[in-house]
CSV table of C-alpha atoms and ligand atoms in Angstrom, one decimal:
chain,number,residue,atom,x,y,z
A,10,MET,CA,-0.2,0.1,-0.1
A,11,THR,CA,1.7,3.5,-1.2
A,12,GLU,CA,-0.9,5.7,-1.7
A,13,ALA,CA,-2.8,8.7,0.7
A,14,ILE,CA,-5.2,10.9,0.6
A,15,LEU,CA,-4.8,13.8,3.0
A,16,LEU,CA,-8.4,16.2,3.1
A,17,VAL,CA,-7.0,19.9,4.4
A,18,GLY,CA,-9.4,21.9,3.5
A,19,GLY,CA,-12.8,23.3,4.0
A,20,LYS,CA,-14.1,25.9,6.4
A,21,GLY,CA,-11.0,25.0,8.3
A,22,THR,CA,-12.0,28.6,10.0
A,23,ARG,CA,-11.8,27.6,13.8
A,24,LEU,CA,-8.5,28.9,14.8
A,25,ARG,CA,-8.4,31.2,11.8
A,26,PRO,CA,-8.5,34.2,14.7
A,27,LEU,CA,-5.4,32.7,16.6
A,28,THR,CA,-3.6,32.2,13.1
A,29,VAL,CA,-4.8,35.0,10.3
A,30,HIS,CA,-2.5,33.9,8.0
A,31,THR,CA,-1.9,29.7,8.7
A,32,PRO,CA,-4.0,27.2,7.7
A,33,LYS,CA,-5.1,25.2,11.4
A,34,PRO,CA,-2.6,21.6,9.7
A,35,MET,CA,0.1,24.9,9.4
A,36,VAL,CA,0.5,25.3,13.0
A,37,PRO,CA,2.6,24.2,14.9
A,38,ALA,CA,1.9,21.9,17.6
A,39,ALA,CA,5.2,20.1,19.3
A,40,GLY,CA,7.2,22.1,17.1
A,41,VAL,CA,6.3,21.4,13.8
A,42,PRO,CA,3.6,22.2,11.8
A,43,PHE,CA,0.9,19.9,12.7
A,44,LEU,CA,0.3,18.5,8.7
A,45,THR,CA,4.0,16.8,9.7
A,46,HIS,CA,3.2,14.5,12.7
A,47,GLN,CA,0.4,12.8,10.6
A,48,LEU,CA,2.7,12.9,7.1
A,49,ALA,CA,5.6,11.3,8.6
A,50,ARG,CA,3.2,8.5,10.7
A,51,ALA,CA,1.7,7.7,7.1
A,52,LYS,CA,5.4,7.6,5.9
A,53,ALA,CA,6.1,5.3,8.7
A,54,ALA,CA,3.2,3.2,7.7
A,55,GLY,CA,5.1,2.2,4.7
A,56,VAL,CA,2.5,5.3,2.9
A,57,GLU,CA,5.2,7.0,-0.1
A,58,HIS,CA,2.7,9.0,-1.9
A,59,ILE,CA,0.0,11.5,-0.3
A,60,VAL,CA,-1.9,14.1,-2.0
A,61,LEU,CA,-3.1,16.9,-0.1
A,62,ALA,CA,-6.8,18.3,-1.2
A,63,THR,CA,-6.7,21.4,0.0
A,64,SER,CA,-9.6,24.3,-0.6
A,65,TYR,CA,-8.6,27.1,2.2
A,66,LEU,CA,-5.6,29.3,2.1
A,67,ALA,CA,-3.9,26.4,0.2
A,68,GLU,CA,-0.7,28.1,-1.2
A,69,VAL,CA,0.6,27.9,2.6
A,70,PHE,CA,1.5,23.8,2.1
A,71,GLU,CA,3.8,23.2,-1.0
A,72,PRO,CA,6.3,25.8,-0.1
A,73,TYR,CA,6.7,24.6,3.4
A,74,PHE,CA,6.4,20.8,2.5
A,75,GLY,CA,7.1,21.0,-1.3
A,76,ASP,CA,7.9,17.7,-3.0
A,77,GLY,CA,8.1,16.2,0.2
A,78,SER,CA,11.5,14.7,-0.1
A,79,ALA,CA,12.8,16.0,3.2
A,80,LEU,CA,10.0,13.6,4.7
A,81,GLY,CA,11.1,10.5,2.4
A,82,LEU,CA,7.4,10.8,0.8
A,83,HIS,CA,6.4,12.1,-3.1
A,84,LEU,CA,3.8,14.8,-2.5
A,85,GLU,CA,1.1,16.1,-4.2
A,86,TYR,CA,-1.6,19.2,-4.3
A,87,VAL,CA,-4.9,19.9,-5.4
A,88,THR,CA,-6.7,22.6,-4.6
A,89,GLU,CA,-10.2,23.3,-5.3
A,90,GLU,CA,-11.9,26.5,-6.8
A,91,GLU,CA,-14.9,26.1,-4.1
A,92,PRO,CA,-15.1,24.0,-1.2
A,93,LEU,CA,-15.6,20.5,-2.5
A,94,GLY,CA,-16.4,18.9,0.7
A,95,THR,CA,-15.1,15.7,2.2
A,96,GLY,CA,-16.2,13.4,-0.8
A,97,GLY,CA,-16.0,16.0,-3.7
A,98,ALA,CA,-12.7,16.2,-2.4
A,99,ILE,CA,-11.5,13.0,-2.7
A,100,ARG,CA,-13.2,12.4,-6.1
A,101,ASN,CA,-11.2,15.7,-6.8
A,102,VAL,CA,-7.9,14.1,-6.6
A,103,ALA,CA,-8.6,10.6,-8.0
A,104,SER,CA,-7.1,10.7,-11.2
A,105,ARG,CA,-3.7,11.7,-9.4
A,106,LEU,CA,-3.8,8.0,-7.1
A,107,HIS,CA,-1.4,5.2,-9.6
A,108,SER,CA,-3.9,2.8,-7.6
A,109,GLY,CA,-5.1,-0.1,-9.6
A,110,PRO,CA,-8.8,-0.8,-8.8
A,111,GLN,CA,-8.5,-3.2,-6.2
A,112,ASP,CA,-6.0,-1.7,-4.0
A,113,PRO,CA,-6.3,0.2,-0.8
A,114,VAL,CA,-6.7,4.1,-0.6
A,115,LEU,CA,-5.9,5.7,2.4
A,116,VAL,CA,-8.0,8.7,3.4
A,117,PHE,CA,-7.6,10.9,6.6
A,118,ASN,CA,-9.1,14.1,7.7
A,119,GLY,CA,-6.2,17.2,8.9
A,120,ASP,CA,-7.4,17.8,11.6
A,121,ILE,CA,-6.6,13.8,13.6
A,122,LEU,CA,-4.3,13.3,16.1
A,123,THR,CA,-4.0,9.3,16.7
A,124,GLY,CA,-1.5,6.6,17.6
A,125,LEU,CA,-3.9,4.4,14.8
A,126,ASP,CA,-1.8,1.6,13.1
A,127,ILE,CA,-2.5,1.9,10.0
A,128,ARG,CA,-1.2,-0.8,8.5
A,129,LYS,CA,-3.0,-2.5,11.1
A,130,LEU,CA,-6.6,-0.7,9.3
A,131,VAL,CA,-5.2,-1.6,6.0
A,132,HIS,CA,-5.1,-5.6,7.1
A,133,THR,CA,-8.2,-5.7,8.4
A,134,HIS,CA,-10.0,-4.0,4.9
A,135,GLU,CA,-8.2,-6.7,2.8
A,136,THR,CA,-8.7,-9.3,5.4
A,137,ALA,CA,-12.8,-7.9,5.4
A,138,GLY,CA,-12.2,-7.9,1.2
A,139,ALA,CA,-14.2,-4.0,2.6
A,140,ASP,CA,-14.8,-1.6,0.4
A,141,VAL,CA,-14.1,0.7,2.7
A,142,SER,CA,-12.6,0.2,5.8
A,143,LEU,CA,-13.0,2.8,8.7
A,144,HIS,CA,-11.0,3.6,12.3
A,145,LEU,CA,-13.6,3.9,14.9
A,146,THR,CA,-12.6,5.0,18.0
A,147,ARG,CA,-15.3,5.7,21.0
A,148,VAL,CA,-15.8,9.5,23.3
A,149,THR,CA,-18.7,9.6,26.1
A,150,ASP,CA,-20.5,13.1,24.1
A,151,PRO,CA,-20.8,11.6,20.4
A,152,ARG,CA,-22.9,14.5,19.1
A,153,ALA,CA,-20.3,16.7,17.0
A,154,TYR,CA,-18.8,13.4,15.3
A,155,GLY,CA,-20.4,10.7,13.3
A,156,LEU,CA,-22.2,7.8,14.7
A,157,VAL,CA,-20.4,4.2,13.4
A,158,PRO,CA,-22.7,1.3,14.9
A,159,THR,CA,-21.3,-1.7,13.5
A,160,ASP,CA,-22.6,-5.8,14.7
A,161,ALA,CA,-20.6,-8.2,16.0
A,162,THR,CA,-17.6,-8.8,12.7
A,163,GLY,CA,-16.9,-5.4,12.8
A,164,ARG,CA,-19.7,-4.2,9.7
A,165,VAL,CA,-20.9,-1.0,9.6
A,166,GLN,CA,-24.4,-1.2,10.1
A,167,ALA,CA,-25.3,3.1,9.9
A,168,PHE,CA,-23.7,6.0,9.0
A,169,LEU,CA,-25.6,9.1,11.3
A,170,GLU,CA,-22.9,12.0,10.7
A,171,LYS,CA,-23.6,14.8,13.6
A,172,PRO,CA,-27.1,13.2,15.0
A,173,GLN,CA,-29.8,15.6,16.3
A,174,THR,CA,-31.9,13.5,18.5
A,175,PRO,CA,-31.5,11.1,21.8
A,176,GLU,CA,-33.0,8.3,19.8
A,177,GLU,CA,-30.5,8.4,16.9
A,178,ILE,CA,-27.2,8.0,20.1
A,179,VAL,CA,-27.3,4.5,19.3
A,180,THR,CA,-24.0,3.6,19.9
A,181,ASP,CA,-20.8,5.5,21.5
A,182,GLN,CA,-18.8,4.4,18.1
A,183,ILE,CA,-17.9,7.4,16.0
A,184,ASN,CA,-16.2,7.6,13.0
A,185,ALA,CA,-12.2,8.4,14.2
A,186,GLY,CA,-11.2,10.1,10.2
A,187,ALA,CA,-9.2,7.9,8.6
A,188,TYR,CA,-9.6,5.0,5.8
A,189,VAL,CA,-9.3,2.9,3.5
A,190,PHE,CA,-10.5,2.8,0.7
A,191,ARG,CA,-10.9,0.7,-1.8
A,192,ARG,CA,-9.9,3.0,-5.6
A,193,SER,CA,-12.5,1.7,-7.4
A,194,VAL,CA,-15.0,3.0,-5.3
A,195,ILE,CA,-13.8,6.9,-5.0
A,196,ASP,CA,-14.5,6.4,-8.8
A,197,THR,CA,-18.1,6.3,-8.1
A,198,ILE,CA,-18.3,9.1,-6.1
A,199,PRO,CA,-20.1,11.8,-8.6
A,200,ALA,CA,-17.3,15.0,-9.4
A,201,GLY,CA,-17.9,18.6,-10.1
A,202,ARG,CA,-20.1,19.1,-7.2
A,203,PRO,CA,-19.8,19.6,-3.5
A,204,VAL,CA,-20.2,15.8,-2.3
A,205,SER,CA,-20.1,14.9,1.8
A,206,VAL,CA,-18.6,11.3,2.4
A,207,GLU,CA,-20.4,11.7,5.7
A,208,ARG,CA,-23.5,12.9,4.6
A,209,GLU,CA,-24.0,10.9,1.4
A,210,THR,CA,-21.0,8.7,-0.3
A,211,PHE,CA,-21.4,6.0,3.2
A,212,PRO,CA,-24.6,6.5,3.8
A,213,ASP,CA,-25.4,5.8,0.3
A,214,LEU,CA,-23.1,2.6,-0.3
A,215,LEU,CA,-24.6,1.2,2.9
A,216,ALA,CA,-28.0,1.5,1.1
A,217,ALA,CA,-26.5,-0.5,-2.1
A,218,GLY,CA,-25.2,-2.7,0.5
A,219,ALA,CA,-21.6,-2.1,0.7
A,220,HIS,CA,-19.5,-3.7,2.5
A,221,LEU,CA,-17.9,-1.0,5.1
A,222,GLN,CA,-15.9,-2.6,8.2
A,223,GLY,CA,-15.4,-0.4,11.3
A,224,MET,CA,-12.1,-0.9,12.9
A,225,VAL,CA,-12.7,0.1,16.8
A,226,ASP,CA,-9.6,0.8,19.0
A,227,SER,CA,-8.2,2.4,22.4
A,228,THR,CA,-5.7,4.1,20.5
A,229,TYR,CA,-4.8,7.2,21.3
A,230,TRP,CA,-7.1,9.8,19.1
A,231,LEU,CA,-8.1,13.7,19.7
A,232,ASP,CA,-10.0,15.8,16.9
A,233,LEU,CA,-7.9,19.7,17.0
A,234,GLY,CA,-10.8,21.4,16.1
A,235,THR,CA,-11.0,23.9,18.5
A,236,PRO,CA,-7.8,25.7,19.9
A,237,ARG,CA,-8.7,23.6,23.2
A,238,ALA,CA,-8.0,20.9,22.1
A,239,PHE,CA,-5.3,22.1,19.5
A,240,VAL,CA,-3.1,22.8,23.1
A,241,ARG,CA,-4.2,19.3,24.8
A,242,GLY,CA,-2.6,17.8,21.5
A,243,SER,CA,0.7,19.9,21.2
A,244,ALA,CA,1.2,18.9,24.8
A,245,ASP,CA,0.4,15.2,24.4
A,246,LEU,CA,3.1,15.3,21.4
A,247,VAL,CA,5.3,16.5,23.8
A,248,LEU,CA,4.9,14.1,26.5
A,249,GLY,CA,4.9,11.4,24.4
A,250,ARG,CA,1.2,10.0,24.5
A,251,ALA,CA,0.1,11.0,20.8
A,252,PRO,CA,2.7,9.4,19.2
A,253,SER,CA,4.7,11.1,16.8
A,254,PRO,CA,8.3,10.4,14.3
A,255,ALA,CA,7.8,14.3,13.7
A,256,VAL,CA,8.2,15.8,17.0
A,257,PRO,CA,11.6,17.2,17.4
A,258,GLY,CA,13.7,15.8,20.1
A,259,ARG,CA,13.4,14.1,23.4
A,260,CYS,CA,9.5,13.4,24.6
A,261,GLY,CA,9.8,15.2,27.8
A,262,ASP,CA,7.7,17.4,30.2
A,263,ARG,CA,9.0,20.0,27.7
A,264,LEU,CA,10.6,20.6,24.3
A,265,VAL,CA,12.2,23.7,24.3
A,266,LEU,CA,12.9,24.5,20.1
A,267,PRO,CA,17.0,25.5,20.4
A,268,SER,CA,16.9,29.2,19.5
A,269,ALA,CA,14.5,29.6,21.8
A,270,SER,CA,15.5,31.8,25.8
A,271,VAL,CA,14.2,30.5,28.7
A,272,ALA,CA,15.6,32.2,32.1
A,273,ASP,CA,17.3,29.5,34.8
A,274,ASP,CA,14.7,29.5,36.9
A,275,ALA,CA,11.5,29.1,34.9
A,276,LYS,CA,8.9,25.8,35.3
A,277,LEU,CA,8.5,24.4,32.2
A,278,THR,CA,5.9,21.2,32.7
A,279,GLY,CA,3.3,19.3,30.3
A,280,GLY,CA,4.6,18.7,27.6
A,281,THR,CA,5.0,22.8,27.1
A,282,VAL,CA,6.8,23.6,23.8
A,283,ILE,CA,8.9,26.5,23.7
A,284,GLY,CA,9.1,27.8,19.8
A,285,GLU,CA,11.3,29.3,17.8
A,286,HIS,CA,12.9,32.1,18.8
A,287,ALA,CA,11.1,32.6,21.7
A,288,VAL,CA,12.0,34.5,25.2
A,289,ILE,CA,10.7,33.7,28.8
A,290,GLY,CA,11.7,35.2,31.5
A,291,ALA,CA,12.5,34.8,34.9
A,292,GLY,CA,10.4,32.7,37.6
A,293,ALA,CA,7.3,32.0,34.5
A,294,ARG,CA,5.9,29.1,35.3
A,295,ILE,CA,4.3,27.8,32.1
A,296,SER,CA,2.2,24.3,32.0
A,297,GLY,CA,0.5,22.0,29.4
A,298,SER,CA,1.0,25.2,26.9
A,299,ALA,CA,2.6,26.0,23.2
A,300,VAL,CA,4.5,29.4,23.3
A,301,LEU,CA,5.0,29.9,19.4
A,302,ALA,CA,7.9,31.1,17.6
A,303,GLY,CA,8.9,34.3,18.3
A,304,ALA,CA,6.1,35.1,22.0
A,305,VAL,CA,7.4,36.8,25.1
A,306,VAL,CA,6.6,35.2,28.2
A,307,GLU,CA,7.4,38.2,30.8
A,308,PRO,CA,9.1,37.8,34.2
A,309,GLY,CA,6.6,35.5,37.0
A,310,ALA,CA,4.1,35.0,34.4
A,311,VAL,CA,1.0,32.0,34.8
A,312,VAL,CA,0.7,30.6,31.5
A,313,THR,CA,-0.9,26.8,32.2
A,314,ASP,CA,-3.3,24.7,29.3
A,315,SER,CA,-3.5,28.0,26.8
A,316,LEU,CA,-1.8,28.9,23.4
A,317,VAL,CA,0.9,32.3,23.1
A,318,GLY,CA,0.5,32.6,19.5
A,319,ALA,CA,3.4,33.1,17.1
A,320,GLY,CA,4.9,37.1,18.5
A,321,ALA,CA,3.0,37.5,20.9
A,322,GLN,CA,3.8,39.0,24.3
A,323,VAL,CA,2.7,37.6,27.8
A,324,GLY,CA,3.4,40.5,30.4
A,325,ALA,CA,5.0,40.3,34.0
A,326,ARG,CA,2.9,38.5,36.5
A,327,ALA,CA,-0.1,38.2,34.0
A,328,VAL,CA,-2.2,34.8,34.7
A,329,LEU,CA,-3.4,32.6,31.6
A,330,ASP,CA,-5.3,29.0,32.2
A,331,GLY,CA,-7.6,27.6,29.1
A,332,VAL,CA,-6.8,30.6,27.2
A,333,VAL,CA,-5.5,31.8,23.3
A,334,VAL,CA,-3.3,35.2,22.5
A,335,GLY,CA,-3.6,35.6,19.0
A,336,ASP,CA,-0.8,36.0,17.2
A,337,ARG,CA,1.1,39.6,17.4
A,338,ALA,CA,-1.3,40.2,20.6
A,339,ALA,CA,-0.6,41.9,23.8
A,340,VAL,CA,-1.4,41.0,27.1
A,341,GLY,CA,-0.4,43.8,29.7
A,342,PRO,CA,1.2,43.1,32.9
A,343,ASP,CA,-0.6,42.0,36.0
A,344,ASN,CA,-3.3,40.5,34.2
A,345,GLU,CA,-5.7,37.6,35.0
A,346,LEU,CA,-7.4,35.9,31.8
A,347,ARG,CA,-9.3,31.9,32.2
A,348,GLU,CA,-11.3,29.6,30.6
A,349,GLY,CA,-12.3,29.7,27.3
A,350,VAL,CA,-10.7,33.7,26.8
A,351,ARG,CA,-9.4,34.6,23.1
A,352,VAL,CA,-7.6,37.0,22.8
A,353,TRP,CA,-7.4,38.5,18.8
A,354,CYS,CA,-4.5,38.6,17.0
A,355,GLU,CA,-2.9,42.1,16.9
A,356,ALA,CA,-4.9,43.3,20.0
A,357,ARG,CA,-3.3,45.0,23.1
A,358,ILE,CA,-4.9,44.6,26.8
A,359,PRO,CA,-3.4,47.2,29.2
A,360,ALA,CA,-1.7,46.3,32.2
A,361,GLY,CA,-4.1,45.4,35.1
A,362,ALA,CA,-7.0,45.6,33.1
A,363,VAL,CA,-9.0,42.3,33.3
A,364,ARG,CA,-9.2,40.0,36.2
A,365,PHE,CA,-11.3,37.6,37.2
A,366,SER,CA,-11.0,36.8,40.8
A,367,SER,CA,-12.2,38.8,43.6
A,368,ASP,CA,-10.7,42.3,44.1
A,369,GLN,CA,-7.4,43.3,47.2
B,14,LIG,N1,-10.5,19.8,0.8
B,14,LIG,C1,-11.4,19.3,1.5
B,14,LIG,N2,-12.3,20.6,1.0
B,14,LIG,N3,-11.3,19.3,2.7
B,14,LIG,C2,-12.2,19.8,3.7
B,14,LIG,C3,-14.0,19.8,3.0
B,14,LIG,C4,-13.1,20.6,1.4
B,14,LIG,O1,-15.3,20.8,0.8
B,14,LIG,N4,-14.7,20.2,4.0
B,14,LIG,C5,-13.8,19.7,5.3
B,14,LIG,N5,-12.1,19.1,5.0
B,14,LIG,C6,-11.9,18.6,5.2
B,14,LIG,C7,-11.4,19.0,6.8
B,14,LIG,O2,-10.3,20.1,6.7
B,14,LIG,C8,-10.8,17.9,7.6
B,14,LIG,O3,-10.0,18.2,7.7
B,14,LIG,C9,-12.0,17.2,7.8
B,14,LIG,O4,-12.0,17.1,6.0
B,14,LIG,C10,-12.5,17.3,8.2
B,14,LIG,O5,-13.2,17.8,8.1
B,14,LIG,P1,-14.1,18.7,9.8
B,14,LIG,O6,-14.8,19.9,9.0
B,14,LIG,O7,-13.2,18.6,10.2
B,14,LIG,O8,-15.2,17.8,10.2
B,14,LIG,P2,-15.8,17.3,11.8
B,14,LIG,O9,-14.5,17.6,12.4
B,14,LIG,O10,-17.0,18.0,11.8
B,14,LIG,O11,-16.5,15.7,11.0
B,14,LIG,C11,-15.6,15.3,10.8
B,14,LIG,O12,-14.2,14.3,11.3
B,14,LIG,C12,-14.8,13.7,12.7
B,14,LIG,C13,-14.1,13.2,13.2
B,14,LIG,O13,-13.0,14.1,13.5
B,14,LIG,C14,-16.5,13.6,9.9
B,14,LIG,O14,-15.5,13.4,9.5
B,14,LIG,C15,-17.0,12.8,11.5
B,14,LIG,O15,-17.8,11.5,10.6
B,14,LIG,C16,-16.3,12.4,12.4
B,14,LIG,O16,-16.2,11.8,13.7
B,15,LIG,MG1,-12.5,18.3,13.0
């Protein structure tokens, strides 16, 4: 098995205020653009040729990854003029595949961090003789996902994307966003119009009696669609909980890129990553957070489970917990920002302007 399609288009807007010119897959996680982890994992599983199906800010992918040779891959890029949806995007790149009609082709959502055993998914697909095989995972609240009930042999019985009513929540097994398609099935997706693989292709295939096989496991799995999840994923990569051959350094409590400057008594824990040329001041305490390139965290600041954007500034003694600071934004000294606050790119919060705790 040698080929894969990576879906990195669509609206993709959820991290946008933080990274105006950077599509989500290119935001650094554990020091490298997130997509690098998916590409490196595919490569490690024996994939050689990957087509990136993009539509949103597509022009940033190719200058960074080029022909893929730095990763030992052959990469191609296809840009949709208008987003074609997940199924339309897959169909749109079919002409770039070299596989024969019966060969397995991997397809990945571009925002998933997972320990999926890719070879095992392909093996399951081939053993079952399936038309499409889907990686499934279990979650406590499946409403934001595609529900995939299976029978005792793992054969898919239904595909219910983003169930609306309690009656529709028939299982805690969800589509984990990685598939193996029999190549010939890709060619049956209608061309030239938007198609959702989740809402149209999978239900139609099931209705027509096609064999969709599920492989459920309990490996690491996270959809990085929200900033909160993105920060978690970055920390898990640094900690080694989420396996990736692309983490630039040894896994552990922290990852400090070589050009960063960290004061001797700053404390970095919980999978914190400090990006290139970032500066961390004396006595700062940073836990479970991602500090992107060129950001400055001043002395005594306490940053927990937060994302500090490229070139942003966190003032002295500021407290951030569960916060996203956009690129080049500045949080002045002595502010206290908590759970869910998102500071827009380039915004400036004056010293001591915001606090959550009672007045002192
Ligand atoms: N090229 C292209 N064009 N890619 C697209 C398009 C498009 O029009 N629309 C979406 N994508 C890509 C996204 O970039 C993402 O990588 C992937 O397809 C899935 O789209 P999301 O918008 O992230 O979907 P979701 O997270 O709400 O739901 C999907 O993922 C869940 C798992 O995280 C579905 O596949 C669910 O069934 C699944 O459970
Ligand atoms: Mg998603």
